[in-house]
Coordinates of C-alpha atoms and ligand atoms in Angstrom, one line a residue:
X164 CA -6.7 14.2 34.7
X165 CA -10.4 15.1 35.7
X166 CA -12.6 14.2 33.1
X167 CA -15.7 16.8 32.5
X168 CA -19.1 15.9 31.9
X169 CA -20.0 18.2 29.5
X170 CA -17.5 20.9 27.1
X171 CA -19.5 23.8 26.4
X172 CA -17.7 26.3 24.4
X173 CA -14.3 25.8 22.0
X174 CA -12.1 27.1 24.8
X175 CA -13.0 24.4 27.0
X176 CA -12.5 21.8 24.3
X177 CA -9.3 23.4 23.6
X178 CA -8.2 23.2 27.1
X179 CA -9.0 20.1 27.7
X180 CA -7.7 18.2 24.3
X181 CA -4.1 20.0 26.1
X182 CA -4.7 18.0 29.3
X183 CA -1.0 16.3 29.8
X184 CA -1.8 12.4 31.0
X185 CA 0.7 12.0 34.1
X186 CA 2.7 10.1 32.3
X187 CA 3.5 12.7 30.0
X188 CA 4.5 15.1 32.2
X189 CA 7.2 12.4 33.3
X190 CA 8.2 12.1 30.0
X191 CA 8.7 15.9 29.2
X192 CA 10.5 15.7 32.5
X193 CA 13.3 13.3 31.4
X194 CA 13.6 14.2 27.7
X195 CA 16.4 15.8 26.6
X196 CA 16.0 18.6 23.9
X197 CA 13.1 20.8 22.6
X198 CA 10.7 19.9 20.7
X199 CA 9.8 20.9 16.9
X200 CA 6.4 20.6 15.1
X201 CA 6.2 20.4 11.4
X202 CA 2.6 20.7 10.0
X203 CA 1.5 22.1 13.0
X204 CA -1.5 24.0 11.3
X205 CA -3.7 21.2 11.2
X206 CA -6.6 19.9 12.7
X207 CA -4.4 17.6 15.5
X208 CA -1.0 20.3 15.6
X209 CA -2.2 22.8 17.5
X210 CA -3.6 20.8 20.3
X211 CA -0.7 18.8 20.0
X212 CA 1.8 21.8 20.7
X213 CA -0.7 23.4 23.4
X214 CA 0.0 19.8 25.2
X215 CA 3.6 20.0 24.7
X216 CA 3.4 23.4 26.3
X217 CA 1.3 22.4 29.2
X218 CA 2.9 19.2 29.8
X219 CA 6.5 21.0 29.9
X220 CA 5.5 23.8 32.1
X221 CA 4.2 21.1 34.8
X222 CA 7.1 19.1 34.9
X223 CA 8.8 21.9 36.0
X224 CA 11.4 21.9 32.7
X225 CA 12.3 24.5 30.2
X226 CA 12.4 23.5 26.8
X227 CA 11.0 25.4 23.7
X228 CA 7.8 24.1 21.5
X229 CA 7.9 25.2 18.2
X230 CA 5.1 24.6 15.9
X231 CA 6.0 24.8 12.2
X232 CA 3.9 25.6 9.4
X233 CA 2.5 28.0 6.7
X234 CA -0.1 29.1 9.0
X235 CA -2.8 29.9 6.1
X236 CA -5.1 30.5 8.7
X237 CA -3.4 33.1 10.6
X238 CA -5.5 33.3 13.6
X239 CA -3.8 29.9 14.4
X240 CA -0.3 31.0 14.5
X241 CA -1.6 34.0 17.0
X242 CA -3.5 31.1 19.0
X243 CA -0.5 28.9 19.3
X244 CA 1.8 32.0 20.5
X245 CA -0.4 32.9 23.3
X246 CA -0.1 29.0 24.6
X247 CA 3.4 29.3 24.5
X248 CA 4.4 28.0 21.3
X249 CA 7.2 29.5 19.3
X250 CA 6.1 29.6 15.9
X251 CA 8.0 29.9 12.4
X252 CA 6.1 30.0 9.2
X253 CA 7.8 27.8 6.5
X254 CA 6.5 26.0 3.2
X255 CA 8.6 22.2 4.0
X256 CA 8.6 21.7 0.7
X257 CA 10.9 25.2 -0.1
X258 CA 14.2 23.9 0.8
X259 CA 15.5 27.4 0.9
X260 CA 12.8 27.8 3.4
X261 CA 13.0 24.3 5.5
X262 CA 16.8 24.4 5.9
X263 CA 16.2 27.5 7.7
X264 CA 14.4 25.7 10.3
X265 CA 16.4 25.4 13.9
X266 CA 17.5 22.2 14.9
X267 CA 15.8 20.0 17.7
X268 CA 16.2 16.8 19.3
X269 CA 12.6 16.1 18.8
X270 CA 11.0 15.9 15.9
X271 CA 6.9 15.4 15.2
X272 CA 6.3 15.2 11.2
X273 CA 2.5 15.8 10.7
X274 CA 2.3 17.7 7.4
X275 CA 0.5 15.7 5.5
X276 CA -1.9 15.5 2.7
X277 CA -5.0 13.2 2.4
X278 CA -7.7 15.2 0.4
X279 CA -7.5 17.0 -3.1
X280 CA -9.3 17.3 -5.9
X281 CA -8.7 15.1 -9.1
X282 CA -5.5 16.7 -10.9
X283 CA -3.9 17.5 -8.1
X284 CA -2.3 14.4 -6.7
X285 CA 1.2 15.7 -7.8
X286 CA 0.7 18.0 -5.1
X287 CA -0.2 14.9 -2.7
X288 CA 2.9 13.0 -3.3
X289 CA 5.3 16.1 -3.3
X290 CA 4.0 16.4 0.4
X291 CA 3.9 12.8 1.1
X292 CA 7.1 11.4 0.1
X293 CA 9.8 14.2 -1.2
X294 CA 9.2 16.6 2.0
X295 CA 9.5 13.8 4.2
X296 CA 12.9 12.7 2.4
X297 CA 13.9 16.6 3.1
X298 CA 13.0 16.6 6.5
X299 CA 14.2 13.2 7.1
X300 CA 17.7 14.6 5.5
X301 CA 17.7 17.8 7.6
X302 CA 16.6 16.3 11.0
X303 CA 19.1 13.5 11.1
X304 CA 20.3 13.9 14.1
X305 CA 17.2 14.0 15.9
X306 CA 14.5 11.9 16.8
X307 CA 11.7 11.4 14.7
X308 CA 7.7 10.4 15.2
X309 CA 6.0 10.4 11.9
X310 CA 2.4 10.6 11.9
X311 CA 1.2 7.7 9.3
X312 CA -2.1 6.0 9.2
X313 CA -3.5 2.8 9.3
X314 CA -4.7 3.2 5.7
X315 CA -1.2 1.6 5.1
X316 CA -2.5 -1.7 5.7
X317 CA -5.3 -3.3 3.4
X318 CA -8.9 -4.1 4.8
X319 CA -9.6 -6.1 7.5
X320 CA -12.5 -8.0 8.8
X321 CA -13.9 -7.1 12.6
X322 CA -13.0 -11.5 13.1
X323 CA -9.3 -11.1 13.1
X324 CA -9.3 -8.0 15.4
X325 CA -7.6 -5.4 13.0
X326 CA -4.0 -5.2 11.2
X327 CA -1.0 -5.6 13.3
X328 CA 2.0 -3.7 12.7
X329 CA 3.7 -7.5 11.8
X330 CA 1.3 -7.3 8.7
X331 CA 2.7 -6.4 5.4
X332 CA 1.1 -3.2 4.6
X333 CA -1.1 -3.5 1.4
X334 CA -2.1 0.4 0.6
X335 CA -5.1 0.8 -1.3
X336 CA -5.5 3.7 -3.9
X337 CA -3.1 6.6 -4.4
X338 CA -3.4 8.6 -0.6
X339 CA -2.4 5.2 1.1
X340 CA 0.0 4.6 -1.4
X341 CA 1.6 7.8 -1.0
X342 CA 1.8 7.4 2.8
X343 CA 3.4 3.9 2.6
X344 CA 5.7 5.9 0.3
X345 CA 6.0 8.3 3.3
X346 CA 7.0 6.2 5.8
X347 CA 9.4 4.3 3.5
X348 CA 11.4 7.5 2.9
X349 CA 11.8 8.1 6.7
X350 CA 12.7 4.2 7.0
X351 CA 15.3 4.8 4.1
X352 CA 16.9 7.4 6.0
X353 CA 16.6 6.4 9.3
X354 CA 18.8 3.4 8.0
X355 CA 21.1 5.7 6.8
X356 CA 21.8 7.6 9.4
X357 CA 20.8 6.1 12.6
X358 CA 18.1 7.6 13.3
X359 CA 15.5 6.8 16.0
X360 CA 12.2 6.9 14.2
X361 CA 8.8 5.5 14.9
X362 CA 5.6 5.5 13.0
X363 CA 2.6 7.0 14.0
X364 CA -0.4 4.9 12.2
X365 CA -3.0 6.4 13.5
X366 CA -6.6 5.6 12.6
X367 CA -9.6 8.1 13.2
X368 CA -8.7 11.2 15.8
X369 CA -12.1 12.8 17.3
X370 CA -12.4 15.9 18.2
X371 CA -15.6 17.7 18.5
X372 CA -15.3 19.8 15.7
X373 CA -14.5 16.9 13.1
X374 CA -14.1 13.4 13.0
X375 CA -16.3 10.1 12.5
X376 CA -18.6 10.9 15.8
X377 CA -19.2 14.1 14.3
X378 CA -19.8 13.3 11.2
X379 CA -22.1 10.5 12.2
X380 CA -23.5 13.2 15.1
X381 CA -24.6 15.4 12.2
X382 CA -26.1 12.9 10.3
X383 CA -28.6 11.9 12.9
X384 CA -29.6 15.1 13.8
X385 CA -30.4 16.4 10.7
X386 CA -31.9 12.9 9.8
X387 CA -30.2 12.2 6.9
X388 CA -29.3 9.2 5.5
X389 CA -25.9 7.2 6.6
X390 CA -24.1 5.5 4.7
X391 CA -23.4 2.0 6.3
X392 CA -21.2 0.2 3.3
X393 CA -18.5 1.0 6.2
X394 CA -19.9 -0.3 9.5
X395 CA -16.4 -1.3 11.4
X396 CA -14.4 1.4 12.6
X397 CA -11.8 2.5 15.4
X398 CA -11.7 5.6 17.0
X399 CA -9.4 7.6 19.5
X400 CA -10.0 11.0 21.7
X401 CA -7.6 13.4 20.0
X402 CA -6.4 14.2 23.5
X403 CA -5.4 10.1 24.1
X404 CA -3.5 10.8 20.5
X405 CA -1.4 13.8 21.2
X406 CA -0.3 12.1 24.8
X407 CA 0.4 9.0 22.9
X408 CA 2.5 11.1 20.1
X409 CA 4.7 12.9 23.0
X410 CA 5.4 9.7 24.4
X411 CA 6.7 8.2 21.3
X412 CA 9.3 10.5 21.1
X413 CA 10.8 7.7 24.1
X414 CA 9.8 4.8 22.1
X415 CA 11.6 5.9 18.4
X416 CA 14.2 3.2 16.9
X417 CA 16.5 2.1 14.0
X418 CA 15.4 0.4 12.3
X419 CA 11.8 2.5 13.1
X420 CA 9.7 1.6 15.3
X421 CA 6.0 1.0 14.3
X422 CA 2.8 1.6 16.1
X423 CA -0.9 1.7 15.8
X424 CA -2.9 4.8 17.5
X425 CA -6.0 3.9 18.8
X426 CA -9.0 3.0 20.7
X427 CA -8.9 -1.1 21.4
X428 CA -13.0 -1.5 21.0
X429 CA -14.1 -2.2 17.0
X430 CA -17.2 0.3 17.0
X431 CA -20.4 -0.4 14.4
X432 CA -21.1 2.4 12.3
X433 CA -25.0 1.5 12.8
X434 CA -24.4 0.9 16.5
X435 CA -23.5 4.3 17.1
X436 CA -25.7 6.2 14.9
X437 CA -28.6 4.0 16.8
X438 CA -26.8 5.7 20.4
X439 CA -26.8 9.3 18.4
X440 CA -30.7 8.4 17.5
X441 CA -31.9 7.4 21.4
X442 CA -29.5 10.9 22.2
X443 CA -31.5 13.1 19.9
X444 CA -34.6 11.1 19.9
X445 CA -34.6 10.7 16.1
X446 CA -35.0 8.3 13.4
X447 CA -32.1 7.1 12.0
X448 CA -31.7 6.3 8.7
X449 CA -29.4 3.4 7.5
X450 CA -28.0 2.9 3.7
X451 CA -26.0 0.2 2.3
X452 CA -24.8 -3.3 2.9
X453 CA -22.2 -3.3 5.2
X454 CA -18.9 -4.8 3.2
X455 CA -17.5 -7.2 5.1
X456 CA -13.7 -5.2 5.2
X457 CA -12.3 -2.0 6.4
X458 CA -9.4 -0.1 7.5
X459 CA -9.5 -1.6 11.1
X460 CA -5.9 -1.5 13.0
X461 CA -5.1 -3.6 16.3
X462 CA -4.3 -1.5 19.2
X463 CA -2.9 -4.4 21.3
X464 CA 0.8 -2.6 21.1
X465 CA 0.1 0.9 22.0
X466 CA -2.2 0.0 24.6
X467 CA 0.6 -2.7 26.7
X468 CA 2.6 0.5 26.2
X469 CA 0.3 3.5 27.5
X470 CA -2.7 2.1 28.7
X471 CA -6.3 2.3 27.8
X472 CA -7.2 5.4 26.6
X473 CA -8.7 7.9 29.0
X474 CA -11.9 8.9 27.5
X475 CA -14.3 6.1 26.7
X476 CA -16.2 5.4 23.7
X477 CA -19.5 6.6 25.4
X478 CA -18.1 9.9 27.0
X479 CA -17.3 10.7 23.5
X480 CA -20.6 10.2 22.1
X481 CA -21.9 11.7 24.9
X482 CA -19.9 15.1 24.5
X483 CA -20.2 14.9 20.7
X484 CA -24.3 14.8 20.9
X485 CA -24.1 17.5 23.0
X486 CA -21.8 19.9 21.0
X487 CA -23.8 19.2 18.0
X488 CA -27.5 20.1 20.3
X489 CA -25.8 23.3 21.0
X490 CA -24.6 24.4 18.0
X491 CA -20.8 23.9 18.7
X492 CA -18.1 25.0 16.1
X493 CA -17.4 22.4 13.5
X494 CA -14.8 22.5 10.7
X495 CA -16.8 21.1 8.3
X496 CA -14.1 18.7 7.1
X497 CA -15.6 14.9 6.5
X498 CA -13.6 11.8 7.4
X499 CA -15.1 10.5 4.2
X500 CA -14.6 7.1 6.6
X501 CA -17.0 5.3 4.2
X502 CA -14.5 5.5 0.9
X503 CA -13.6 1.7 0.2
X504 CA -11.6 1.9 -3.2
X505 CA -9.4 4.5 -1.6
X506 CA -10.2 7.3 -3.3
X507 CA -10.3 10.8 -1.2
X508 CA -10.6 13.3 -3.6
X509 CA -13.8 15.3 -3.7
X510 CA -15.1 16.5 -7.0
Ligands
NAP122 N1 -6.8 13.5 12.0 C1 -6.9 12.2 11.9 O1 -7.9 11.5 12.4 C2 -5.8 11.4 11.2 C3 -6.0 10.1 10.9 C4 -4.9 9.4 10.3 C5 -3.8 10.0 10.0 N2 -3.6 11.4 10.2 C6 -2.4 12.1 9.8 O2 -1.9 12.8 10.9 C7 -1.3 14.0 10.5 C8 -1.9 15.2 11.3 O3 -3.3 15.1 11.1 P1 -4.2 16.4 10.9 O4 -5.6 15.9 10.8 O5 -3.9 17.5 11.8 O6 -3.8 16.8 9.4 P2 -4.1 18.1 8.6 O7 -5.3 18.8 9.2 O8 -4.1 17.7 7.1 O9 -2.9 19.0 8.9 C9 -1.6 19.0 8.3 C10 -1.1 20.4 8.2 O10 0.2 20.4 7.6 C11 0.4 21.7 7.1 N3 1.1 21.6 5.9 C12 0.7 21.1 4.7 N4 1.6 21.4 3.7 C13 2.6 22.0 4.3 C14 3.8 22.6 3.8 N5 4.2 22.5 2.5 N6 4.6 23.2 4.7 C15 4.3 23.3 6.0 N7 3.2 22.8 6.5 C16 2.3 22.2 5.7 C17 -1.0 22.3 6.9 O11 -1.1 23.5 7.6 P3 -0.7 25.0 6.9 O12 -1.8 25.2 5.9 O13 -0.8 26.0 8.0 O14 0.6 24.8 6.3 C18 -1.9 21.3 7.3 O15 -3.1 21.8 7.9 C19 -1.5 14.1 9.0 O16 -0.4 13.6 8.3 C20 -2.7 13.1 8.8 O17 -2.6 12.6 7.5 C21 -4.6 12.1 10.8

């Protein structure tokens, strides 16, 4: 994979995030079966599904990628077509609608929901917990990868290295709870009906258009304050992600498999606002006492099984800086990284 220096416009970003690792490739070469995306409409899906495409095509295999969603923003559904992607508009949570769905051998589960506003957390666990139970029910026969999170786990302090995925998760608030409840369902069933499964608890995806670099990106440049109450974080290139979720699909198991998704370094909040501030030449402005806890996950596991991820922690700040200078495309969706009682609704 060659790594570029700079990404100057959303095409190249896209194009890159879809870069197959070799290893991949291999993969999609020895896997059995096409692949089906539910939730694809996200912020991760459709780079996801543009890799599966890419990836396919290289190892010289025919298989169909289908990306599943409502597609509210329609564009995307026309944007996944012309990389290949089959696409099939479905609310998961219809069952007169899922069970129309075609059946695959691989499955990757990434509808999910994490913010709302107050009185509308119904909505949250419907997504998080029933649909999963429907999809777990419809899909038995196939392998599953369930993207989860690595709010599942309580706090941790930076001294003991992050969670493991031998801790006993300890969610905090309603969205972690819910997600537990997510991956409990898929556990359930997995049980049930022998089902490979593994779960995805991933912790903090950047792309350039959202995510903790670019919020903290923004910040600087505009000089506004940043909040610092959460100073320890982990990150991982959204590209590293997706190659990591395709290669899952080789690592599912009954009872499921569990695995944390991300970067191995524990990255200061301060530290890389400070790199953001040399970057624009700008005063940076701190707030808070750092708590001595957050949601912190060890990558030890993922990385003995795929490697170190391929883009650094500095080419990522490095990139992000410069697609903030210029004015890049943003999504204007906030982490909300700093939220410690576990509460992600917005007013
Ligand atoms: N991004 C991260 O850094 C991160 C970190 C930890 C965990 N995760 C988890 O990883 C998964 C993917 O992340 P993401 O950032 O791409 O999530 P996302 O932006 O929330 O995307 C999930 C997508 O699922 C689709 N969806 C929601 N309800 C649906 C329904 N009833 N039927 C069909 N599709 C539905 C939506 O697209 P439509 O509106 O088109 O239906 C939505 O955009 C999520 O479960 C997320 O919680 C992500």
């Amino acid at each position: 994979m060659k790594i570029p220096d700079k990404i100057t416009s959303t095409e190249a970003l896209e194009s890159f995030l879809a870069e197959p690792y070799s290893q991949t490739i291999d993969a999609m070469r020895n896997m059995k079966g096409d692949i089906i995306i539910l939730g694809v409409g996200g912020k991760m899906g459709p780079s996801l599904a543009h890799l599966a495409v890419n990836a396919t095509r290289r190892a010289g295999v025919k298989r169909r990628i289908i990306g599943v969603s409502r597609f509210s923003n329609p564009a995307q559904q026309k944007q996944l077509q012309h990389w290949g992607v089959e696409t099939i508009s479905c609310d998961l949570s219809k069952p007169e609608e899922m069970e129309k769905l075609p059946h695959a051998e691989n499955v990757i589960f990434m509808a999910g929901r994490k913010f709302g506003s107050s009185g509308t957390e119904p909505e949250t666990w419907l997504l998080n917990t029933i649909v999963p139970g429907m999809v777990a029910q419809y899909f038995r026969k196939s392998k599953i990868v369930v993207f989860s999170t690595g709010c599942v786990y309580d706090f941790a302090c930076r001294e003991t290295g992050g969670s493991k995925e031998s801790d006993r998760p300890r969610p905090v608030g309603e969205y972690a709870s819910s997600c537990l409840g997510r991956e409990r369902v898929f556990e359930y069933y997995a049980k049930v009906y022998n089902c490979p499964t593994l779960m995805f608890r991933l912790n903090y995806a950047i792309d350039l258009r959202y995510g903790v670099l670019t919020d903290i990106g923004i910040s600087v440049y505009n000089e506004l304050e940043i909040d610092i109450s959460v100073d320890d974080v982990n990150i991982i290139w959204q590209g590293d992600a997706n190659n990591r979720a395709l290669l899952c699909l080789e690592h599912t198991d009954v009872p499921p498999a569990i695995l944390n998704i991300t970067g191995s370094e524990i990255l200061s909040v301060s530290n890389i606002a400070g790199e953001f501030g040399k970057i624009f030449n700008k005063e940076v402005r701190l707030n808070g006492e750092p708590n001595t806890c957050s949601y912190l996950s060890n990558a030890a596991k993922s990385v003995k099984l795929f490697g170190e991820p391929a883009i650094s922690v500095g080419q990522m700040i490095r990139w992000t800086a410069d697609w903030i200078r210029q004015g890049g495309e943003t999504y204007g969706k906030p982490t909300l990284f700093q939220v410690t009682d576990g509460d992600f609704l917005m007013a």
